Short mmCIF file of N, CA and C in Angstrom, two decimals:
data_model
loop_
_atom_site.label_atom_id
_atom_site.label_comp_id
_atom_site.label_asym_id
_atom_site.label_seq_id
_atom_site.Cartn_x
_atom_site.Cartn_y
_atom_site.Cartn_z
N MET A 213 -49.34 67.37 36.36
CA MET A 213 -48.16 67.31 37.19
C MET A 213 -48.60 67.19 38.64
N SER A 214 -48.39 68.21 39.44
CA SER A 214 -48.77 68.12 40.84
C SER A 214 -49.71 69.26 41.22
N ASP A 215 -50.55 69.66 40.31
CA ASP A 215 -51.44 70.80 40.54
C ASP A 215 -52.74 70.42 41.23
N GLY A 216 -52.81 69.23 41.75
CA GLY A 216 -54.03 68.80 42.43
C GLY A 216 -54.93 67.98 41.52
N ASN A 217 -54.76 68.09 40.23
CA ASN A 217 -55.53 67.27 39.31
C ASN A 217 -54.87 65.91 39.18
N THR A 218 -55.67 64.88 39.03
CA THR A 218 -55.13 63.55 38.88
C THR A 218 -54.79 63.32 37.41
N SER A 219 -53.54 62.96 37.16
CA SER A 219 -53.11 62.72 35.79
C SER A 219 -53.61 61.36 35.31
N THR A 220 -53.54 61.15 34.02
CA THR A 220 -53.91 59.86 33.45
C THR A 220 -53.03 58.76 34.01
N ALA A 221 -51.73 59.04 34.14
CA ALA A 221 -50.81 58.04 34.70
C ALA A 221 -51.20 57.71 36.14
N ALA A 222 -51.51 58.73 36.92
CA ALA A 222 -51.89 58.49 38.32
C ALA A 222 -53.21 57.71 38.40
N GLN A 223 -54.13 57.97 37.49
CA GLN A 223 -55.39 57.23 37.49
C GLN A 223 -55.15 55.75 37.29
N TYR A 224 -54.11 55.41 36.52
CA TYR A 224 -53.76 54.01 36.31
C TYR A 224 -52.97 53.45 37.49
N TRP A 225 -51.89 54.15 37.89
CA TRP A 225 -50.94 53.61 38.87
C TRP A 225 -51.43 53.69 40.32
N GLU A 226 -52.23 54.68 40.67
CA GLU A 226 -52.67 54.81 42.05
C GLU A 226 -53.42 53.57 42.54
N PRO A 227 -54.40 53.04 41.82
CA PRO A 227 -55.06 51.82 42.31
C PRO A 227 -54.11 50.62 42.41
N VAL A 228 -53.11 50.57 41.54
CA VAL A 228 -52.13 49.48 41.59
C VAL A 228 -51.35 49.56 42.90
N TRP A 229 -50.84 50.74 43.23
CA TRP A 229 -50.10 50.91 44.48
C TRP A 229 -51.01 50.72 45.69
N ARG A 230 -52.22 51.26 45.61
CA ARG A 230 -53.15 51.15 46.74
C ARG A 230 -53.51 49.70 47.02
N SER A 231 -53.52 48.86 45.99
CA SER A 231 -53.86 47.45 46.16
C SER A 231 -52.75 46.65 46.84
N GLY A 232 -51.58 47.28 47.02
CA GLY A 232 -50.47 46.60 47.68
C GLY A 232 -49.47 45.98 46.73
N ARG A 233 -49.61 46.24 45.45
CA ARG A 233 -48.69 45.68 44.45
C ARG A 233 -47.28 46.20 44.69
N ARG A 234 -46.30 45.33 44.64
CA ARG A 234 -44.90 45.72 44.79
C ARG A 234 -44.11 45.15 43.63
N TYR A 235 -42.96 45.71 43.40
CA TYR A 235 -42.19 45.38 42.22
C TYR A 235 -40.82 44.82 42.58
N ARG A 236 -40.12 44.34 41.59
CA ARG A 236 -38.80 43.72 41.75
C ARG A 236 -37.92 44.56 42.67
N THR A 237 -37.40 43.93 43.72
CA THR A 237 -36.50 44.64 44.62
C THR A 237 -35.11 44.71 44.01
N ILE A 238 -34.33 45.62 44.52
CA ILE A 238 -32.95 45.77 44.05
C ILE A 238 -32.09 44.77 44.80
N ASP A 239 -31.49 43.84 44.07
CA ASP A 239 -30.63 42.85 44.73
C ASP A 239 -29.19 43.37 44.78
N ASP A 240 -28.32 42.60 45.41
CA ASP A 240 -26.93 43.03 45.58
C ASP A 240 -26.22 43.20 44.25
N GLN A 241 -26.54 42.36 43.28
CA GLN A 241 -25.89 42.46 41.96
C GLN A 241 -26.26 43.77 41.27
N GLU A 242 -27.55 44.12 41.29
CA GLU A 242 -27.98 45.38 40.67
C GLU A 242 -27.39 46.57 41.43
N ALA A 243 -27.35 46.50 42.76
CA ALA A 243 -26.78 47.58 43.56
C ALA A 243 -25.30 47.79 43.22
N ALA A 244 -24.57 46.70 43.01
CA ALA A 244 -23.15 46.79 42.66
C ALA A 244 -22.97 47.44 41.29
N VAL A 245 -23.82 47.08 40.33
CA VAL A 245 -23.74 47.68 38.99
C VAL A 245 -24.03 49.18 39.08
N LEU A 246 -25.06 49.54 39.83
CA LEU A 246 -25.40 50.96 40.02
C LEU A 246 -24.20 51.71 40.59
N ARG A 247 -23.64 51.21 41.66
CA ARG A 247 -22.51 51.86 42.32
C ARG A 247 -21.33 52.02 41.35
N ARG A 248 -21.04 50.98 40.59
CA ARG A 248 -19.92 51.00 39.65
C ARG A 248 -20.17 51.99 38.50
N GLN A 249 -21.39 52.05 38.01
CA GLN A 249 -21.68 52.89 36.84
C GLN A 249 -21.87 54.37 37.17
N VAL A 250 -22.44 54.68 38.34
CA VAL A 250 -22.73 56.09 38.63
C VAL A 250 -21.74 56.73 39.59
N GLY A 251 -21.01 55.93 40.35
CA GLY A 251 -19.99 56.45 41.24
C GLY A 251 -20.54 57.24 42.42
N PRO A 252 -19.63 57.81 43.20
CA PRO A 252 -20.05 58.56 44.37
C PRO A 252 -20.72 59.88 43.99
N GLY A 253 -21.70 60.26 44.78
CA GLY A 253 -22.48 61.46 44.47
C GLY A 253 -21.81 62.76 44.83
N ALA A 254 -21.01 62.77 45.88
CA ALA A 254 -20.30 63.98 46.32
C ALA A 254 -21.23 65.18 46.44
N GLY A 255 -22.47 64.95 46.87
CA GLY A 255 -23.42 66.03 47.08
C GLY A 255 -24.10 66.56 45.83
N ARG A 256 -23.84 65.94 44.69
CA ARG A 256 -24.47 66.40 43.44
C ARG A 256 -25.95 66.00 43.41
N PRO A 257 -26.78 66.74 42.66
CA PRO A 257 -28.21 66.42 42.61
C PRO A 257 -28.53 65.24 41.71
N ALA A 258 -29.51 64.45 42.17
CA ALA A 258 -30.00 63.31 41.40
C ALA A 258 -31.52 63.36 41.40
N LEU A 259 -32.11 62.82 40.34
CA LEU A 259 -33.56 62.75 40.19
C LEU A 259 -33.95 61.31 39.90
N ASP A 260 -34.86 60.77 40.71
CA ASP A 260 -35.38 59.42 40.48
C ASP A 260 -36.82 59.56 39.98
N ILE A 261 -37.05 59.13 38.75
CA ILE A 261 -38.36 59.24 38.11
C ILE A 261 -39.13 57.95 38.31
N GLY A 262 -40.36 58.05 38.80
CA GLY A 262 -41.17 56.86 39.06
C GLY A 262 -40.61 56.12 40.25
N CYS A 263 -40.43 56.82 41.36
CA CYS A 263 -39.69 56.29 42.51
C CYS A 263 -40.40 55.18 43.26
N GLY A 264 -41.71 55.01 43.06
CA GLY A 264 -42.41 54.00 43.84
C GLY A 264 -42.22 54.25 45.31
N LEU A 265 -41.80 53.25 46.04
CA LEU A 265 -41.60 53.37 47.49
C LEU A 265 -40.22 53.90 47.87
N GLY A 266 -39.43 54.31 46.88
CA GLY A 266 -38.18 55.00 47.14
C GLY A 266 -36.95 54.14 47.31
N GLU A 267 -37.03 52.88 46.96
CA GLU A 267 -35.89 51.98 47.17
C GLU A 267 -34.65 52.41 46.39
N LEU A 268 -34.81 52.70 45.10
CA LEU A 268 -33.66 53.13 44.30
C LEU A 268 -33.18 54.50 44.76
N ALA A 269 -34.10 55.41 45.03
CA ALA A 269 -33.73 56.76 45.48
C ALA A 269 -32.91 56.69 46.76
N ALA A 270 -33.28 55.81 47.68
CA ALA A 270 -32.54 55.66 48.94
C ALA A 270 -31.13 55.12 48.67
N ARG A 271 -31.00 54.20 47.75
CA ARG A 271 -29.66 53.68 47.42
C ARG A 271 -28.79 54.76 46.80
N VAL A 272 -29.38 55.57 45.93
CA VAL A 272 -28.64 56.67 45.30
C VAL A 272 -28.24 57.69 46.38
N HIS A 273 -29.13 57.95 47.31
CA HIS A 273 -28.82 58.86 48.42
C HIS A 273 -27.62 58.33 49.23
N ARG A 274 -27.60 57.02 49.48
CA ARG A 274 -26.48 56.43 50.23
C ARG A 274 -25.16 56.52 49.47
N LEU A 275 -25.23 56.70 48.16
CA LEU A 275 -24.01 56.91 47.36
C LEU A 275 -23.51 58.35 47.46
N GLY A 276 -24.29 59.21 48.13
CA GLY A 276 -23.86 60.59 48.34
C GLY A 276 -24.53 61.64 47.48
N TYR A 277 -25.57 61.26 46.75
CA TYR A 277 -26.30 62.23 45.93
C TYR A 277 -27.39 62.91 46.76
N ARG A 278 -27.75 64.14 46.38
CA ARG A 278 -28.92 64.83 46.94
C ARG A 278 -30.09 64.46 46.04
N VAL A 279 -30.97 63.62 46.51
CA VAL A 279 -31.98 62.99 45.66
C VAL A 279 -33.33 63.68 45.78
N THR A 280 -33.91 63.95 44.63
CA THR A 280 -35.32 64.30 44.51
C THR A 280 -35.96 63.11 43.83
N ALA A 281 -37.00 62.56 44.47
CA ALA A 281 -37.69 61.39 43.93
C ALA A 281 -39.12 61.80 43.58
N VAL A 282 -39.58 61.39 42.40
CA VAL A 282 -40.94 61.75 41.97
C VAL A 282 -41.71 60.52 41.54
N ASP A 283 -43.01 60.56 41.80
CA ASP A 283 -43.92 59.52 41.34
C ASP A 283 -45.28 60.17 41.16
N CYS A 284 -46.08 59.62 40.26
CA CYS A 284 -47.40 60.19 40.00
C CYS A 284 -48.47 59.67 40.95
N ALA A 285 -48.22 58.56 41.64
CA ALA A 285 -49.23 57.92 42.48
C ALA A 285 -49.11 58.39 43.93
N PRO A 286 -50.16 58.99 44.48
CA PRO A 286 -50.11 59.47 45.86
C PRO A 286 -49.74 58.38 46.88
N THR A 287 -50.21 57.17 46.71
CA THR A 287 -49.89 56.09 47.64
C THR A 287 -48.40 55.76 47.62
N ALA A 288 -47.80 55.74 46.44
CA ALA A 288 -46.36 55.49 46.33
C ALA A 288 -45.58 56.63 46.98
N VAL A 289 -45.98 57.86 46.73
CA VAL A 289 -45.30 59.02 47.32
C VAL A 289 -45.37 58.97 48.84
N ALA A 290 -46.55 58.70 49.37
CA ALA A 290 -46.71 58.61 50.83
C ALA A 290 -45.85 57.50 51.41
N GLY A 291 -45.81 56.35 50.74
CA GLY A 291 -44.99 55.23 51.20
C GLY A 291 -43.51 55.55 51.17
N ALA A 292 -43.06 56.23 50.11
CA ALA A 292 -41.65 56.61 50.00
C ALA A 292 -41.27 57.61 51.08
N ARG A 293 -42.15 58.57 51.33
CA ARG A 293 -41.88 59.56 52.39
C ARG A 293 -41.79 58.89 53.76
N LEU A 294 -42.66 57.95 54.00
CA LEU A 294 -42.67 57.25 55.29
C LEU A 294 -41.42 56.40 55.46
N ARG A 295 -41.04 55.66 54.43
CA ARG A 295 -39.88 54.76 54.50
C ARG A 295 -38.55 55.50 54.46
N HIS A 296 -38.53 56.65 53.76
CA HIS A 296 -37.27 57.35 53.54
C HIS A 296 -37.43 58.85 53.79
N PRO A 297 -37.57 59.24 55.05
CA PRO A 297 -37.78 60.65 55.36
C PRO A 297 -36.60 61.55 54.97
N GLU A 298 -35.44 60.96 54.72
CA GLU A 298 -34.27 61.74 54.32
C GLU A 298 -34.36 62.23 52.87
N LEU A 299 -35.31 61.71 52.11
CA LEU A 299 -35.45 62.05 50.70
C LEU A 299 -36.45 63.17 50.47
N ASP A 300 -36.25 63.92 49.42
CA ASP A 300 -37.21 64.91 48.94
C ASP A 300 -38.10 64.18 47.93
N VAL A 301 -39.28 63.74 48.37
CA VAL A 301 -40.19 62.96 47.53
C VAL A 301 -41.37 63.85 47.15
N ARG A 302 -41.65 63.90 45.86
CA ARG A 302 -42.70 64.79 45.34
C ARG A 302 -43.66 64.03 44.44
N GLN A 303 -44.92 64.44 44.48
CA GLN A 303 -45.88 63.88 43.54
C GLN A 303 -45.79 64.68 42.25
N LEU A 304 -45.44 63.98 41.18
CA LEU A 304 -45.24 64.62 39.89
C LEU A 304 -45.39 63.57 38.80
N ASP A 305 -46.15 63.89 37.78
CA ASP A 305 -46.28 63.00 36.63
C ASP A 305 -45.28 63.47 35.58
N PHE A 306 -44.15 62.81 35.53
CA PHE A 306 -43.07 63.18 34.61
C PHE A 306 -43.45 62.97 33.16
N SER A 307 -44.49 62.19 32.90
CA SER A 307 -44.89 61.90 31.52
C SER A 307 -45.74 63.02 30.92
N ALA A 308 -46.12 64.00 31.73
CA ALA A 308 -47.03 65.05 31.25
C ALA A 308 -46.39 66.42 31.39
N GLY A 309 -46.15 67.09 30.29
CA GLY A 309 -45.67 68.47 30.33
C GLY A 309 -44.22 68.60 30.74
N ASP A 310 -43.80 69.85 30.92
CA ASP A 310 -42.43 70.18 31.26
C ASP A 310 -42.28 70.24 32.77
N PRO A 311 -41.51 69.33 33.37
CA PRO A 311 -41.37 69.30 34.82
C PRO A 311 -40.35 70.30 35.38
N ALA A 312 -39.60 70.97 34.52
CA ALA A 312 -38.46 71.78 34.97
C ALA A 312 -38.83 72.78 36.06
N GLY A 313 -39.91 73.50 35.93
CA GLY A 313 -40.28 74.50 36.92
C GLY A 313 -40.76 73.92 38.23
N LEU A 314 -41.02 72.62 38.27
CA LEU A 314 -41.52 71.98 39.49
C LEU A 314 -40.43 71.24 40.25
N LEU A 315 -39.22 71.27 39.75
CA LEU A 315 -38.12 70.54 40.37
C LEU A 315 -37.13 71.52 41.01
N PRO A 316 -36.42 71.09 42.05
CA PRO A 316 -35.54 72.01 42.77
C PRO A 316 -34.22 72.35 42.09
N HIS A 317 -33.84 71.62 41.05
CA HIS A 317 -32.56 71.88 40.38
C HIS A 317 -32.78 72.04 38.88
N PRO A 318 -31.99 72.89 38.24
CA PRO A 318 -32.12 73.05 36.78
C PRO A 318 -31.45 71.92 36.00
N ALA A 319 -30.50 71.22 36.65
CA ALA A 319 -29.79 70.13 35.98
C ALA A 319 -29.36 69.10 37.01
N TYR A 320 -29.36 67.83 36.61
CA TYR A 320 -29.05 66.72 37.51
C TYR A 320 -27.84 65.95 37.01
N ALA A 321 -26.95 65.62 37.93
CA ALA A 321 -25.78 64.81 37.60
C ALA A 321 -26.19 63.37 37.30
N LEU A 322 -27.30 62.95 37.90
CA LEU A 322 -27.80 61.59 37.71
C LEU A 322 -29.32 61.63 37.65
N ILE A 323 -29.86 60.98 36.65
CA ILE A 323 -31.31 60.77 36.56
C ILE A 323 -31.53 59.27 36.44
N THR A 324 -32.39 58.74 37.30
CA THR A 324 -32.66 57.31 37.29
C THR A 324 -34.12 57.06 36.96
N CYS A 325 -34.35 55.92 36.34
CA CYS A 325 -35.71 55.47 36.08
C CYS A 325 -35.65 53.96 35.99
N ARG A 326 -36.27 53.33 36.96
CA ARG A 326 -36.21 51.88 37.10
C ARG A 326 -37.61 51.30 36.92
N LEU A 327 -37.75 50.41 35.94
CA LEU A 327 -39.04 49.77 35.65
C LEU A 327 -40.10 50.81 35.27
N VAL A 328 -39.67 51.87 34.58
CA VAL A 328 -40.57 52.97 34.25
C VAL A 328 -40.64 53.23 32.74
N PHE A 329 -39.49 53.21 32.06
CA PHE A 329 -39.45 53.64 30.65
C PHE A 329 -40.45 52.89 29.80
N ARG A 330 -40.60 51.61 30.02
CA ARG A 330 -41.51 50.79 29.22
C ARG A 330 -42.93 51.35 29.23
N TRP A 331 -43.33 51.98 30.33
CA TRP A 331 -44.72 52.42 30.51
C TRP A 331 -44.96 53.86 30.09
N MET A 332 -43.93 54.56 29.64
CA MET A 332 -44.11 55.95 29.21
C MET A 332 -44.91 55.98 27.91
N PRO A 333 -46.01 56.74 27.89
CA PRO A 333 -46.85 56.75 26.68
C PRO A 333 -46.19 57.44 25.49
N ASP A 334 -45.39 58.47 25.73
CA ASP A 334 -44.69 59.18 24.67
C ASP A 334 -43.20 59.13 24.98
N LYS A 335 -42.57 58.07 24.55
CA LYS A 335 -41.17 57.84 24.89
C LYS A 335 -40.23 58.91 24.33
N PRO A 336 -40.41 59.39 23.09
CA PRO A 336 -39.53 60.47 22.61
C PRO A 336 -39.66 61.74 23.47
N ALA A 337 -40.86 62.11 23.88
CA ALA A 337 -41.04 63.29 24.73
C ALA A 337 -40.40 63.07 26.10
N PHE A 338 -40.56 61.87 26.64
CA PHE A 338 -39.95 61.54 27.92
C PHE A 338 -38.43 61.69 27.84
N LEU A 339 -37.83 61.13 26.80
CA LEU A 339 -36.38 61.22 26.63
C LEU A 339 -35.92 62.67 26.45
N ALA A 340 -36.71 63.47 25.75
CA ALA A 340 -36.38 64.89 25.58
C ALA A 340 -36.39 65.60 26.93
N ARG A 341 -37.36 65.27 27.80
CA ARG A 341 -37.40 65.87 29.14
C ARG A 341 -36.18 65.46 29.96
N VAL A 342 -35.82 64.19 29.88
CA VAL A 342 -34.64 63.71 30.61
C VAL A 342 -33.39 64.44 30.12
N ARG A 343 -33.20 64.50 28.81
CA ARG A 343 -32.01 65.15 28.26
C ARG A 343 -31.94 66.62 28.66
N ALA A 344 -33.09 67.29 28.73
CA ALA A 344 -33.12 68.71 29.10
C ALA A 344 -32.71 68.92 30.56
N LEU A 345 -32.93 67.93 31.40
CA LEU A 345 -32.61 68.05 32.83
C LEU A 345 -31.26 67.43 33.22
N LEU A 346 -30.65 66.70 32.32
CA LEU A 346 -29.39 66.03 32.62
C LEU A 346 -28.22 66.99 32.42
N ALA A 347 -27.40 67.13 33.45
CA ALA A 347 -26.23 68.01 33.38
C ALA A 347 -25.20 67.45 32.41
N PRO A 348 -24.39 68.31 31.79
CA PRO A 348 -23.29 67.81 30.96
C PRO A 348 -22.43 66.86 31.79
N GLY A 349 -22.09 65.73 31.21
CA GLY A 349 -21.29 64.74 31.92
C GLY A 349 -22.11 63.87 32.86
N GLY A 350 -23.42 64.07 32.88
CA GLY A 350 -24.29 63.30 33.77
C GLY A 350 -24.55 61.90 33.25
N VAL A 351 -25.33 61.14 34.02
CA VAL A 351 -25.68 59.77 33.67
C VAL A 351 -27.19 59.61 33.78
N PHE A 352 -27.77 59.00 32.76
CA PHE A 352 -29.17 58.57 32.81
C PHE A 352 -29.14 57.07 33.03
N TRP A 353 -29.60 56.64 34.19
CA TRP A 353 -29.58 55.23 34.60
C TRP A 353 -30.97 54.64 34.39
N VAL A 354 -31.05 53.55 33.65
CA VAL A 354 -32.33 52.89 33.38
C VAL A 354 -32.22 51.42 33.77
N GLY A 355 -33.17 50.96 34.55
CA GLY A 355 -33.29 49.54 34.86
C GLY A 355 -34.56 49.03 34.19
N THR A 356 -34.44 47.98 33.37
CA THR A 356 -35.60 47.51 32.61
C THR A 356 -35.38 46.09 32.10
N SER A 357 -36.45 45.46 31.74
CA SER A 357 -36.37 44.16 31.05
C SER A 357 -36.42 44.42 29.56
N ILE A 358 -35.54 43.77 28.82
CA ILE A 358 -35.49 43.93 27.37
C ILE A 358 -35.80 42.59 26.73
N HIS A 359 -36.71 42.59 25.79
CA HIS A 359 -37.13 41.36 25.13
C HIS A 359 -36.04 40.81 24.22
N ASP A 360 -35.82 39.54 24.34
CA ASP A 360 -34.93 38.81 23.45
C ASP A 360 -35.82 38.08 22.45
N PRO A 361 -35.83 38.50 21.16
CA PRO A 361 -36.73 37.89 20.19
C PRO A 361 -36.59 36.37 20.06
N SER A 362 -35.43 35.83 20.45
CA SER A 362 -35.25 34.38 20.37
C SER A 362 -36.09 33.64 21.42
N HIS A 363 -36.68 34.38 22.36
CA HIS A 363 -37.50 33.78 23.40
C HIS A 363 -39.00 33.89 23.12
N GLY A 364 -39.37 34.11 21.86
CA GLY A 364 -40.79 34.20 21.51
C GLY A 364 -41.34 35.61 21.66
N GLU A 365 -42.63 35.69 21.94
CA GLU A 365 -43.30 36.99 22.05
C GLU A 365 -42.88 37.70 23.33
N PRO A 366 -42.83 39.05 23.28
CA PRO A 366 -42.43 39.79 24.48
C PRO A 366 -43.53 39.79 25.55
N HIS A 367 -43.10 39.89 26.78
CA HIS A 367 -44.02 40.12 27.89
C HIS A 367 -44.36 41.61 27.90
N PRO A 368 -45.49 41.99 28.47
CA PRO A 368 -45.88 43.42 28.46
C PRO A 368 -44.88 44.34 29.14
N TRP A 369 -44.11 43.85 30.09
CA TRP A 369 -43.17 44.70 30.83
C TRP A 369 -41.81 44.82 30.14
N GLN A 370 -41.60 44.11 29.03
CA GLN A 370 -40.31 44.13 28.35
C GLN A 370 -40.27 45.21 27.27
N LEU A 371 -39.09 45.80 27.10
CA LEU A 371 -38.90 46.72 25.98
C LEU A 371 -38.80 45.92 24.70
N THR A 372 -39.41 46.44 23.66
CA THR A 372 -39.29 45.84 22.34
C THR A 372 -37.95 46.28 21.74
N PRO A 373 -37.50 45.64 20.67
CA PRO A 373 -36.27 46.11 20.01
C PRO A 373 -36.36 47.58 19.59
N GLY A 374 -37.54 48.01 19.12
CA GLY A 374 -37.71 49.41 18.72
C GLY A 374 -37.58 50.36 19.90
N ASP A 375 -38.19 49.99 21.03
CA ASP A 375 -38.08 50.82 22.24
C ASP A 375 -36.64 50.88 22.73
N THR A 376 -35.95 49.76 22.64
CA THR A 376 -34.56 49.71 23.07
C THR A 376 -33.69 50.59 22.19
N GLU A 377 -33.94 50.53 20.88
CA GLU A 377 -33.18 51.38 19.95
C GLU A 377 -33.45 52.85 20.24
N LEU A 378 -34.71 53.21 20.46
CA LEU A 378 -35.06 54.59 20.78
C LEU A 378 -34.36 55.04 22.06
N LEU A 379 -34.38 54.21 23.08
CA LEU A 379 -33.76 54.55 24.37
C LEU A 379 -32.27 54.78 24.23
N THR A 380 -31.59 53.97 23.47
CA THR A 380 -30.12 54.02 23.43
C THR A 380 -29.55 54.91 22.33
N ALA A 381 -30.39 55.43 21.44
CA ALA A 381 -29.91 56.27 20.34
C ALA A 381 -29.51 57.66 20.82
N GLY A 382 -28.44 58.17 20.24
CA GLY A 382 -28.06 59.56 20.46
C GLY A 382 -27.23 59.84 21.70
N TRP A 383 -26.83 58.82 22.43
CA TRP A 383 -25.97 59.02 23.59
C TRP A 383 -24.53 58.81 23.15
N SER A 384 -23.59 59.50 23.78
CA SER A 384 -22.19 59.33 23.40
C SER A 384 -21.64 58.00 23.90
N ARG A 385 -22.23 57.50 24.98
CA ARG A 385 -21.77 56.24 25.54
C ARG A 385 -22.96 55.52 26.17
N VAL A 386 -23.05 54.22 25.88
CA VAL A 386 -24.11 53.38 26.44
C VAL A 386 -23.44 52.15 27.04
N ASP A 387 -23.55 52.02 28.36
CA ASP A 387 -23.03 50.83 29.04
C ASP A 387 -24.23 50.02 29.50
N THR A 388 -24.25 48.75 29.10
CA THR A 388 -25.37 47.87 29.44
C THR A 388 -24.85 46.63 30.15
N GLU A 389 -25.53 46.27 31.22
CA GLU A 389 -25.21 45.02 31.90
C GLU A 389 -26.49 44.20 32.00
N ASP A 390 -26.41 42.96 31.55
CA ASP A 390 -27.54 42.03 31.57
C ASP A 390 -27.47 41.20 32.84
N LEU A 391 -28.48 41.37 33.68
CA LEU A 391 -28.56 40.59 34.92
C LEU A 391 -29.65 39.55 34.75
N ASP A 392 -29.38 38.59 33.88
CA ASP A 392 -30.31 37.49 33.61
C ASP A 392 -31.67 37.99 33.10
N GLY A 393 -31.62 38.81 32.06
CA GLY A 393 -32.83 39.31 31.43
C GLY A 393 -33.29 40.66 31.91
N TYR A 394 -32.77 41.11 33.02
CA TYR A 394 -33.03 42.45 33.53
C TYR A 394 -31.79 43.27 33.21
N HIS A 395 -31.97 44.41 32.56
CA HIS A 395 -30.83 45.18 32.08
C HIS A 395 -30.68 46.49 32.83
N CYS A 396 -29.43 46.82 33.12
CA CYS A 396 -29.06 48.09 33.70
C CYS A 396 -28.29 48.86 32.62
N LEU A 397 -28.79 50.05 32.29
CA LEU A 397 -28.15 50.86 31.25
C LEU A 397 -27.70 52.18 31.85
N ALA A 398 -26.46 52.55 31.59
CA ALA A 398 -25.93 53.84 31.96
C ALA A 398 -25.72 54.61 30.66
N LEU A 399 -26.50 55.66 30.45
CA LEU A 399 -26.48 56.42 29.21
C LEU A 399 -25.86 57.78 29.49
N ARG A 400 -24.89 58.15 28.67
CA ARG A 400 -24.18 59.42 28.88
C ARG A 400 -24.30 60.29 27.64
N PRO A 401 -24.54 61.61 27.87
CA PRO A 401 -24.67 62.52 26.72
C PRO A 401 -23.36 62.69 25.97
#
């Protein structure tokens, strides 16, 4: 987690961030879907997992949520803190162990993870951690690419049909919007 030891995830992601690699930015269409699906924050707590440079966390903050943003890579955390000083940004590997004692809230009205779920090594454990931290009536927001089998073999960054089924199973409501191959999912307990 954040005990000073470098996690396996950080060993992978830190050199990627340090090299200057950047990821898909949030366009106006995705921002509109986010706003429509999660609504105004009204001061409620939100958690952004795998925040990178904090772009999604900052948008959630502008919707009125009190955001805690976490990433395992020190370079990403430093960049997010520099770009978005209004955010509570922490170095934390959400894929390892129970994060509950390291976070400022026992439950979150909104948990986001954008371009992250695909890379979680133990997806069932990750989902169990998310569910344990999501407040009743909350929303788990996921932004990801989902493979369409009619388009041949999947790219490494795309969710497989099995991963997609695992992600969407067991929620009372699943709202999905396809933005030309990039999917926004709002999952509710």
